[in-house]
Amino acid sequence: MNAVTRLRNGWRKAINGGGCGSARRIAPDVSHGTILYLEDITVSFDGFKALDALTLYIDAGELRCIIGPNGAGKTTLMDVITGKTRPDAGSAWFGQTIDLLALTEPEIAEAGIGRKFQKPTVFERHTVLENLELAAAGKRSVWGTLFSPLTPAQRERMDEVLEITRLQGRRHMPAGALSHGQKQWLEIGMLLMQDPQLLLVDEPVAGMTPQEVERTAELLTSLAGRHSVVVVEHDMDFVRAIARRITVMHEGRVLAEGRFEDVQNDPRVVEVYLGE
Ligand code: ADP
Ligand code: MG
């Protein structure tokens, strides 16, 4: 498959995934200050409960870190929020009015929930700018052509995103020539082109240099306020650097929640981590 075909296929996926033909996005109602309500969520795999009556609330504009040993249910939790996995029981609301369990995976993305998977999936042979344009295409008309100019608003957003991700100086560079960390930031930038209200990020700093880890902490911190961000991460230095509200998961439930210092000294948390 040549590059253009791949790009077009990717673009088509973005369109189908983005539900581009639909009307303007209906924003979640966060007038009560909460953007995500998960209550009593249970997910069973052959009788094994990956999530066990889990309850979790995320504030609008908050940056939340979710930690927990392997198998705690962190990825399953993200799968439930994005519609990839349907819970056996419980409720999941995006703001006051959007019932996530009534929506398909593409509809959830369209409603304003973006997800960054662990592995960067940028178009290596295309420039940073082209990657961002492609990501913006999800919101454009199906009949718009790939190389048609962006709207002024999209162009403005692209400049903002280049600044947030500090990729201005590399805008004409093929994505394949970026460092691992820069590729991760580009992919976060691609998600930001869609301006999601809620951004889910799974283990963003795995494989990064210490400087890249620090920069990623700054980047995600800078997103809070305009976006709500939920970060799953193992790297404790990174979690400490972000140092906001932390949720510790264990065996499909919330074990502890609070500031870094609080959960760090919680005997139940210490026990779970020592047991790893
Ligand atoms: P974490 O991301 O915290 O490491 P996961 O959410 O990936 O944990 O997994 C939670 C538990 O559910 C693990 O024991 C895992 O083996 C199990 N699990 C996850 N997905 C599936 C699946 N599709 N089928 C069966 N078991 C699964
Ligand atoms: Mg996981």
mmCIF file of C-alpha atoms and ligand atoms in Angstrom:
data_model
loop_
_atom_site.group_PDB
_atom_site.id
_atom_site.type_symbol
_atom_site.label_atom_id
_atom_site.label_comp_id
_atom_site.label_asym_id
_atom_site.label_seq_id
_atom_site.Cartn_x
_atom_site.Cartn_y
_atom_site.Cartn_z
ATOM 1 C CA MET A 1 0.000 0.000 0.000
ATOM 2 C CA ASN A 2 1.486 3.382 -0.918
ATOM 3 C CA ALA A 3 1.661 6.327 1.442
ATOM 4 C CA VAL A 4 -1.295 8.190 -0.040
ATOM 5 C CA THR A 5 -3.532 5.124 0.125
ATOM 6 C CA ARG A 6 -2.510 4.568 3.705
ATOM 7 C CA LEU A 7 -3.146 8.198 4.484
ATOM 8 C CA ARG A 8 -6.558 8.046 2.804
ATOM 9 C CA ASN A 9 -7.456 4.862 4.653
ATOM 10 C CA GLY A 10 -6.379 6.430 7.901
ATOM 11 C CA TRP A 11 -8.355 9.495 7.024
ATOM 12 C CA ARG A 12 -11.423 7.481 6.177
ATOM 13 C CA LYS A 13 -11.090 5.756 9.535
ATOM 14 C CA ALA A 14 -10.886 9.167 11.180
ATOM 15 C CA ILE A 15 -14.040 10.229 9.355
ATOM 16 C CA ASN A 16 -15.981 7.098 10.146
ATOM 17 C CA GLY A 17 -14.697 7.141 13.680
ATOM 18 C CA GLY A 18 -15.404 10.840 14.023
ATOM 19 C CA GLY A 19 -18.969 10.693 12.799
ATOM 20 C CA CYS A 20 -18.185 13.690 10.670
ATOM 21 C CA GLY A 21 -21.490 13.926 8.909
ATOM 22 C CA SER A 22 -23.328 14.481 12.145
ATOM 23 C CA ALA A 23 -24.320 17.827 13.622
ATOM 24 C CA ARG A 24 -22.081 19.885 15.862
ATOM 25 C CA ARG A 25 -20.951 18.141 19.022
ATOM 26 C CA ILE A 26 -23.297 18.273 21.986
ATOM 27 C CA ALA A 27 -21.133 19.363 24.896
ATOM 28 C CA PRO A 28 -21.396 17.432 28.149
ATOM 29 C CA ASP A 29 -23.251 19.344 30.858
ATOM 30 C CA VAL A 30 -20.654 19.930 33.572
ATOM 31 C CA SER A 31 -22.647 22.531 35.501
ATOM 32 C CA HIS A 32 -22.238 20.386 38.624
ATOM 33 C CA GLY A 33 -18.453 20.453 38.222
ATOM 34 C CA THR A 34 -18.138 16.764 37.342
ATOM 35 C CA ILE A 35 -17.297 15.549 33.848
ATOM 36 C CA LEU A 36 -17.302 11.799 34.436
ATOM 37 C CA TYR A 37 -19.506 9.707 36.704
ATOM 38 C CA LEU A 38 -18.729 6.005 36.955
ATOM 39 C CA GLU A 39 -20.842 4.147 39.480
ATOM 40 C CA ASP A 40 -20.734 0.488 40.508
ATOM 41 C CA ILE A 41 -19.080 -0.576 37.266
ATOM 42 C CA THR A 42 -18.505 -4.312 37.059
ATOM 43 C CA VAL A 43 -16.778 -6.080 34.177
ATOM 44 C CA SER A 44 -16.455 -9.870 34.278
ATOM 45 C CA PHE A 45 -14.292 -12.032 32.052
ATOM 46 C CA ASP A 46 -15.417 -15.637 32.477
ATOM 47 C CA GLY A 47 -16.509 -14.955 36.022
ATOM 48 C CA PHE A 48 -13.329 -13.049 36.910
ATOM 49 C CA LYS A 49 -14.093 -9.463 37.889
ATOM 50 C CA ALA A 50 -11.630 -7.127 36.157
ATOM 51 C CA LEU A 51 -13.713 -4.267 37.579
ATOM 52 C CA ASP A 52 -15.660 -4.897 40.752
ATOM 53 C CA ALA A 53 -18.375 -2.312 41.486
ATOM 54 C CA LEU A 54 -15.926 0.486 40.790
ATOM 55 C CA THR A 55 -17.052 4.045 41.504
ATOM 56 C CA LEU A 56 -15.036 7.009 40.277
ATOM 57 C CA TYR A 57 -15.767 10.697 39.628
ATOM 58 C CA ILE A 58 -13.610 13.073 37.617
ATOM 59 C CA ASP A 59 -13.999 16.855 37.936
ATOM 60 C CA ALA A 60 -14.218 19.121 34.911
ATOM 61 C CA GLY A 61 -10.752 20.451 34.140
ATOM 62 C CA GLU A 62 -9.060 18.051 36.525
ATOM 63 C CA LEU A 63 -5.819 16.155 35.899
ATOM 64 C CA ARG A 64 -6.150 12.737 37.562
ATOM 65 C CA CYS A 65 -3.512 10.032 37.821
ATOM 66 C CA ILE A 66 -4.589 6.426 38.138
ATOM 67 C CA ILE A 67 -2.014 3.996 39.457
ATOM 68 C CA GLY A 68 -2.160 0.421 40.644
ATOM 69 C CA PRO A 69 -0.341 -2.881 40.211
ATOM 70 C CA ASN A 70 -0.574 -4.900 37.010
ATOM 71 C CA GLY A 71 -3.985 -6.441 36.580
ATOM 72 C CA ALA A 72 -5.689 -3.826 38.787
ATOM 73 C CA GLY A 73 -8.154 -3.043 35.985
ATOM 74 C CA LYS A 74 -6.778 0.298 34.763
ATOM 75 C CA THR A 75 -6.897 -0.478 31.043
ATOM 76 C CA THR A 76 -10.305 -2.136 31.415
ATOM 77 C CA LEU A 77 -11.523 1.073 33.043
ATOM 78 C CA MET A 78 -10.406 3.079 29.995
ATOM 79 C CA ASP A 79 -12.043 0.505 27.733
ATOM 80 C CA VAL A 80 -15.351 1.044 29.547
ATOM 81 C CA ILE A 81 -15.147 4.836 29.292
ATOM 82 C CA THR A 82 -14.434 4.690 25.548
ATOM 83 C CA GLY A 83 -17.091 2.057 24.813
ATOM 84 C CA LYS A 84 -14.633 -0.661 23.828
ATOM 85 C CA THR A 85 -15.856 -2.873 26.662
ATOM 86 C CA ARG A 86 -19.442 -2.979 27.930
ATOM 87 C CA PRO A 87 -19.813 -3.381 31.691
ATOM 88 C CA ASP A 88 -22.060 -6.103 33.121
ATOM 89 C CA ALA A 89 -23.412 -3.638 35.647
ATOM 90 C CA GLY A 90 -23.155 -0.018 36.676
ATOM 91 C CA SER A 91 -23.595 3.376 35.073
ATOM 92 C CA ALA A 92 -21.282 5.712 33.187
ATOM 93 C CA TRP A 93 -22.192 9.323 32.418
ATOM 94 C CA PHE A 94 -20.269 12.018 30.580
ATOM 95 C CA GLY A 95 -21.452 15.136 32.352
ATOM 96 C CA GLN A 96 -25.059 15.225 33.538
ATOM 97 C CA THR A 97 -26.731 14.249 30.301
ATOM 98 C CA ILE A 98 -24.659 11.885 28.158
ATOM 99 C CA ASP A 99 -25.136 8.207 28.981
ATOM 100 C CA LEU A 100 -21.936 6.556 27.757
ATOM 101 C CA LEU A 101 -23.454 3.087 27.948
ATOM 102 C CA ALA A 102 -26.018 4.106 25.325
ATOM 103 C CA LEU A 103 -23.353 5.219 22.831
ATOM 104 C CA THR A 104 -21.115 3.345 20.403
ATOM 105 C CA GLU A 105 -17.334 3.720 20.463
ATOM 106 C CA PRO A 106 -17.288 6.280 17.587
ATOM 107 C CA GLU A 107 -20.162 8.212 19.169
ATOM 108 C CA ILE A 108 -18.226 8.451 22.434
ATOM 109 C CA ALA A 109 -15.191 9.802 20.554
ATOM 110 C CA GLU A 110 -17.456 12.267 18.778
ATOM 111 C CA ALA A 111 -18.989 13.350 22.102
ATOM 112 C CA GLY A 112 -15.535 14.559 23.169
ATOM 113 C CA ILE A 113 -13.603 11.721 24.789
ATOM 114 C CA GLY A 114 -10.151 11.194 23.262
ATOM 115 C CA ARG A 115 -7.863 8.283 24.017
ATOM 116 C CA LYS A 116 -4.137 7.978 23.633
ATOM 117 C CA PHE A 117 -2.915 4.405 23.500
ATOM 118 C CA GLN A 118 0.548 3.413 24.663
ATOM 119 C CA LYS A 119 2.169 2.965 21.263
ATOM 120 C CA PRO A 120 2.409 6.091 19.114
ATOM 121 C CA THR A 121 0.497 5.703 15.861
ATOM 122 C CA VAL A 122 1.609 8.678 13.815
ATOM 123 C CA PHE A 123 2.028 8.624 10.043
ATOM 124 C CA GLU A 124 5.809 8.274 9.915
ATOM 125 C CA ARG A 125 6.329 9.392 6.319
ATOM 126 C CA HIS A 126 4.232 12.494 6.655
ATOM 127 C CA THR A 127 5.273 15.720 8.277
ATOM 128 C CA VAL A 128 4.193 16.897 11.687
ATOM 129 C CA LEU A 129 1.846 19.409 10.020
ATOM 130 C CA GLU A 130 0.298 16.760 7.774
ATOM 131 C CA ASN A 131 -0.308 14.526 10.759
ATOM 132 C CA LEU A 132 -2.126 17.358 12.539
ATOM 133 C CA GLU A 133 -4.124 18.182 9.394
ATOM 134 C CA LEU A 134 -5.130 14.576 9.099
ATOM 135 C CA ALA A 135 -6.312 14.581 12.703
ATOM 136 C CA ALA A 136 -8.320 17.751 12.048
ATOM 137 C CA ALA A 137 -9.934 16.070 9.051
ATOM 138 C CA GLY A 138 -12.122 14.037 11.385
ATOM 139 C CA LYS A 139 -14.231 17.158 11.821
ATOM 140 C CA ARG A 140 -14.390 18.085 8.160
ATOM 141 C CA SER A 141 -16.948 17.121 5.591
ATOM 142 C CA VAL A 142 -16.725 13.661 4.070
ATOM 143 C CA TRP A 143 -16.569 15.291 0.653
ATOM 144 C CA GLY A 144 -13.785 17.693 1.575
ATOM 145 C CA THR A 145 -10.548 16.611 0.001
ATOM 146 C CA LEU A 146 -7.531 15.604 1.992
ATOM 147 C CA PHE A 147 -5.440 18.478 0.708
ATOM 148 C CA SER A 148 -8.048 21.204 0.934
ATOM 149 C CA PRO A 149 -7.051 24.021 3.261
ATOM 150 C CA LEU A 150 -8.085 23.928 6.885
ATOM 151 C CA THR A 151 -10.617 26.438 8.151
ATOM 152 C CA PRO A 152 -9.159 29.504 9.895
ATOM 153 C CA ALA A 153 -10.278 28.025 13.240
ATOM 154 C CA GLN A 154 -8.518 24.735 12.507
ATOM 155 C CA ARG A 155 -5.385 26.606 11.411
ATOM 156 C CA GLU A 156 -5.436 28.563 14.671
ATOM 157 C CA ARG A 157 -5.921 25.385 16.651
ATOM 158 C CA MET A 158 -2.989 23.817 14.807
ATOM 159 C CA ASP A 159 -0.724 26.707 15.844
ATOM 160 C CA GLU A 160 -1.864 26.299 19.450
ATOM 161 C CA VAL A 161 -1.250 22.567 19.325
ATOM 162 C CA LEU A 162 2.235 23.047 17.837
ATOM 163 C CA GLU A 163 3.007 25.386 20.712
ATOM 164 C CA ILE A 164 1.563 23.089 23.407
ATOM 165 C CA THR A 165 3.542 20.118 22.069
ATOM 166 C CA ARG A 166 6.629 22.280 21.368
ATOM 167 C CA LEU A 167 6.866 20.930 17.854
ATOM 168 C CA GLN A 168 6.812 24.315 16.050
ATOM 169 C CA GLY A 169 10.426 23.961 14.954
ATOM 170 C CA ARG A 170 9.755 20.481 13.603
ATOM 171 C CA ARG A 171 6.544 21.128 11.717
ATOM 172 C CA HIS A 172 8.040 20.211 8.325
ATOM 173 C CA MET A 173 9.901 17.170 9.593
ATOM 174 C CA PRO A 174 8.583 13.689 8.777
ATOM 175 C CA ALA A 175 7.054 12.203 11.913
ATOM 176 C CA GLY A 176 9.329 9.182 11.481
ATOM 177 C CA ALA A 177 12.352 11.405 12.172
ATOM 178 C CA LEU A 178 11.039 12.527 15.570
ATOM 179 C CA SER A 179 12.313 11.089 18.852
ATOM 180 C CA HIS A 180 10.100 8.611 20.697
ATOM 181 C CA GLY A 181 8.997 11.347 23.095
ATOM 182 C CA GLN A 182 8.218 13.792 20.289
ATOM 183 C CA LYS A 183 6.101 11.155 18.547
ATOM 184 C CA GLN A 184 4.107 10.697 21.744
ATOM 185 C CA TRP A 185 3.582 14.475 21.962
ATOM 186 C CA LEU A 186 2.575 14.606 18.307
ATOM 187 C CA GLU A 187 -0.033 11.956 18.941
ATOM 188 C CA ILE A 188 -1.350 13.881 21.933
ATOM 189 C CA GLY A 189 -1.386 16.903 19.599
ATOM 190 C CA MET A 190 -3.418 14.941 17.056
ATOM 191 C CA LEU A 191 -5.986 14.198 19.754
ATOM 192 C CA LEU A 192 -5.988 17.862 20.768
ATOM 193 C CA MET A 193 -6.918 18.869 17.201
ATOM 194 C CA GLN A 194 -10.336 17.387 18.003
ATOM 195 C CA ASP A 195 -10.449 19.441 21.227
ATOM 196 C CA PRO A 196 -11.715 16.619 23.466
ATOM 197 C CA GLN A 197 -13.252 17.617 26.799
ATOM 198 C CA LEU A 198 -11.858 14.460 28.346
ATOM 199 C CA LEU A 199 -8.521 12.970 27.390
ATOM 200 C CA LEU A 200 -7.465 9.477 28.507
ATOM 201 C CA VAL A 201 -3.766 8.687 28.364
ATOM 202 C CA ASP A 202 -2.402 5.186 29.011
ATOM 203 C CA GLU A 203 1.231 5.001 30.210
ATOM 204 C CA PRO A 204 2.535 8.018 28.283
ATOM 205 C CA VAL A 205 6.114 8.042 29.581
ATOM 206 C CA ALA A 206 7.091 4.392 29.031
ATOM 207 C CA GLY A 207 10.413 4.356 27.155
ATOM 208 C CA MET A 208 11.057 8.094 27.504
ATOM 209 C CA THR A 209 14.264 9.786 28.616
ATOM 210 C CA PRO A 210 14.149 11.640 31.967
ATOM 211 C CA GLN A 211 13.958 14.990 30.140
ATOM 212 C CA GLU A 212 11.093 13.711 28.006
ATOM 213 C CA VAL A 213 9.291 12.479 31.128
ATOM 214 C CA GLU A 214 9.625 15.919 32.672
ATOM 215 C CA ARG A 215 8.397 17.609 29.497
ATOM 216 C CA THR A 216 5.416 15.235 29.289
ATOM 217 C CA ALA A 217 4.485 16.088 32.872
ATOM 218 C CA GLU A 218 4.525 19.791 31.908
ATOM 219 C CA LEU A 219 2.526 19.151 28.765
ATOM 220 C CA LEU A 220 -0.239 17.187 30.501
ATOM 221 C CA THR A 221 -0.324 19.659 33.386
ATOM 222 C CA SER A 222 -0.798 22.499 30.902
ATOM 223 C CA LEU A 223 -3.860 20.755 29.445
ATOM 224 C CA ALA A 224 -5.761 20.682 32.739
ATOM 225 C CA GLY A 225 -8.391 23.386 32.955
ATOM 226 C CA ARG A 226 -9.336 23.450 29.293
ATOM 227 C CA HIS A 227 -9.490 19.640 29.227
ATOM 228 C CA SER A 228 -10.011 16.991 31.863
ATOM 229 C CA VAL A 229 -7.162 14.510 31.708
ATOM 230 C CA VAL A 230 -6.973 10.986 33.125
ATOM 231 C CA VAL A 231 -3.496 9.486 33.068
ATOM 232 C CA VAL A 232 -2.692 5.855 33.835
ATOM 233 C CA GLU A 233 0.968 5.531 34.705
ATOM 234 C CA HIS A 234 3.448 3.266 36.481
ATOM 235 C CA ASP A 235 6.326 5.728 36.683
ATOM 236 C CA MET A 236 6.184 7.139 40.219
ATOM 237 C CA ASP A 237 8.543 10.050 39.501
ATOM 238 C CA PHE A 238 6.179 11.122 36.772
ATOM 239 C CA VAL A 239 3.137 10.735 39.016
ATOM 240 C CA ARG A 240 4.890 12.738 41.731
ATOM 241 C CA ALA A 241 5.799 15.444 39.197
ATOM 242 C CA ILE A 242 2.161 15.783 38.208
ATOM 243 C CA ALA A 243 1.159 15.568 41.874
ATOM 244 C CA ARG A 244 -2.565 16.235 41.679
ATOM 245 C CA ARG A 245 -5.306 13.910 42.809
ATOM 246 C CA ILE A 246 -4.325 10.269 42.571
ATOM 247 C CA THR A 247 -6.530 7.187 42.493
ATOM 248 C CA VAL A 248 -4.991 3.858 43.445
ATOM 249 C CA MET A 249 -6.743 0.828 41.966
ATOM 250 C CA HIS A 250 -6.440 -2.740 43.150
ATOM 251 C CA GLU A 251 -8.396 -5.830 42.117
ATOM 252 C CA GLY A 252 -10.917 -3.831 40.124
ATOM 253 C CA ARG A 253 -11.741 -1.365 42.871
ATOM 254 C CA VAL A 254 -10.574 1.987 44.188
ATOM 255 C CA LEU A 255 -8.199 1.281 47.056
ATOM 256 C CA ALA A 256 -7.261 4.857 47.926
ATOM 257 C CA GLU A 257 -7.652 8.364 46.581
ATOM 258 C CA GLY A 258 -5.989 11.634 47.481
ATOM 259 C CA ARG A 259 -2.822 13.686 47.152
ATOM 260 C CA PHE A 260 0.463 11.924 46.373
ATOM 261 C CA GLU A 261 1.715 12.239 49.976
ATOM 262 C CA ASP A 262 -1.531 10.796 51.323
ATOM 263 C CA VAL A 263 -1.674 7.722 49.126
ATOM 264 C CA GLN A 264 2.078 7.170 49.400
ATOM 265 C CA ASN A 265 1.767 6.802 53.173
ATOM 266 C CA ASP A 266 -1.469 4.818 53.115
ATOM 267 C CA PRO A 267 -0.649 1.400 54.656
ATOM 268 C CA ARG A 268 -3.052 -0.405 52.257
ATOM 269 C CA VAL A 269 -1.272 1.118 49.280
ATOM 270 C CA VAL A 270 2.155 0.262 50.673
ATOM 271 C CA GLU A 271 1.028 -3.326 51.214
ATOM 272 C CA VAL A 272 -0.293 -3.721 47.667
ATOM 273 C CA TYR A 273 2.897 -2.333 46.141
ATOM 274 C CA LEU A 274 5.178 -4.390 48.391
ATOM 275 C CA GLY A 275 3.234 -7.468 47.338
ATOM 276 C CA GLU A 276 4.059 -6.888 43.648
HETATM 277 P P1 ADP B 1 -4.163 -3.151 34.256
HETATM 278 O O1 ADP B 1 -4.299 -2.257 33.056
HETATM 279 O O2 ADP B 1 -4.421 -2.436 35.550
HETATM 280 O O3 ADP B 1 -2.839 -3.854 34.301
HETATM 281 P P2 ADP B 1 -6.258 -4.720 32.992
HETATM 282 O O4 ADP B 1 -7.435 -3.837 32.972
HETATM 283 O O5 ADP B 1 -5.483 -4.841 31.730
HETATM 284 O O6 ADP B 1 -5.281 -4.292 34.184
HETATM 285 O O7 ADP B 1 -6.681 -6.175 33.427
HETATM 286 C C1 ADP B 1 -7.418 -6.444 34.608
HETATM 287 C C2 ADP B 1 -7.603 -7.918 34.731
HETATM 288 O O8 ADP B 1 -8.534 -8.367 33.745
HETATM 289 C C3 ADP B 1 -6.339 -8.736 34.517
HETATM 290 O O9 ADP B 1 -6.336 -9.822 35.414
HETATM 291 C C4 ADP B 1 -6.478 -9.205 33.089
HETATM 292 O O10 ADP B 1 -5.805 -10.437 32.901
HETATM 293 C C5 ADP B 1 -7.977 -9.368 32.930
HETATM 294 N N1 ADP B 1 -8.420 -9.114 31.568
HETATM 295 C C6 ADP B 1 -8.331 -7.956 30.895
HETATM 296 N N2 ADP B 1 -8.864 -8.047 29.657
HETATM 297 C C7 ADP B 1 -9.300 -9.328 29.542
HETATM 298 C C8 ADP B 1 -9.962 -10.072 28.504
HETATM 299 N N3 ADP B 1 -10.285 -9.512 27.348
HETATM 300 N N4 ADP B 1 -10.265 -11.375 28.753
HETATM 301 C C9 ADP B 1 -9.968 -11.943 29.936
HETATM 302 N N5 ADP B 1 -9.352 -11.310 30.953
HETATM 303 C C10 ADP B 1 -9.024 -10.025 30.766
HETATM 304 MG MG MG B 2 -2.941 -1.692 31.539
#
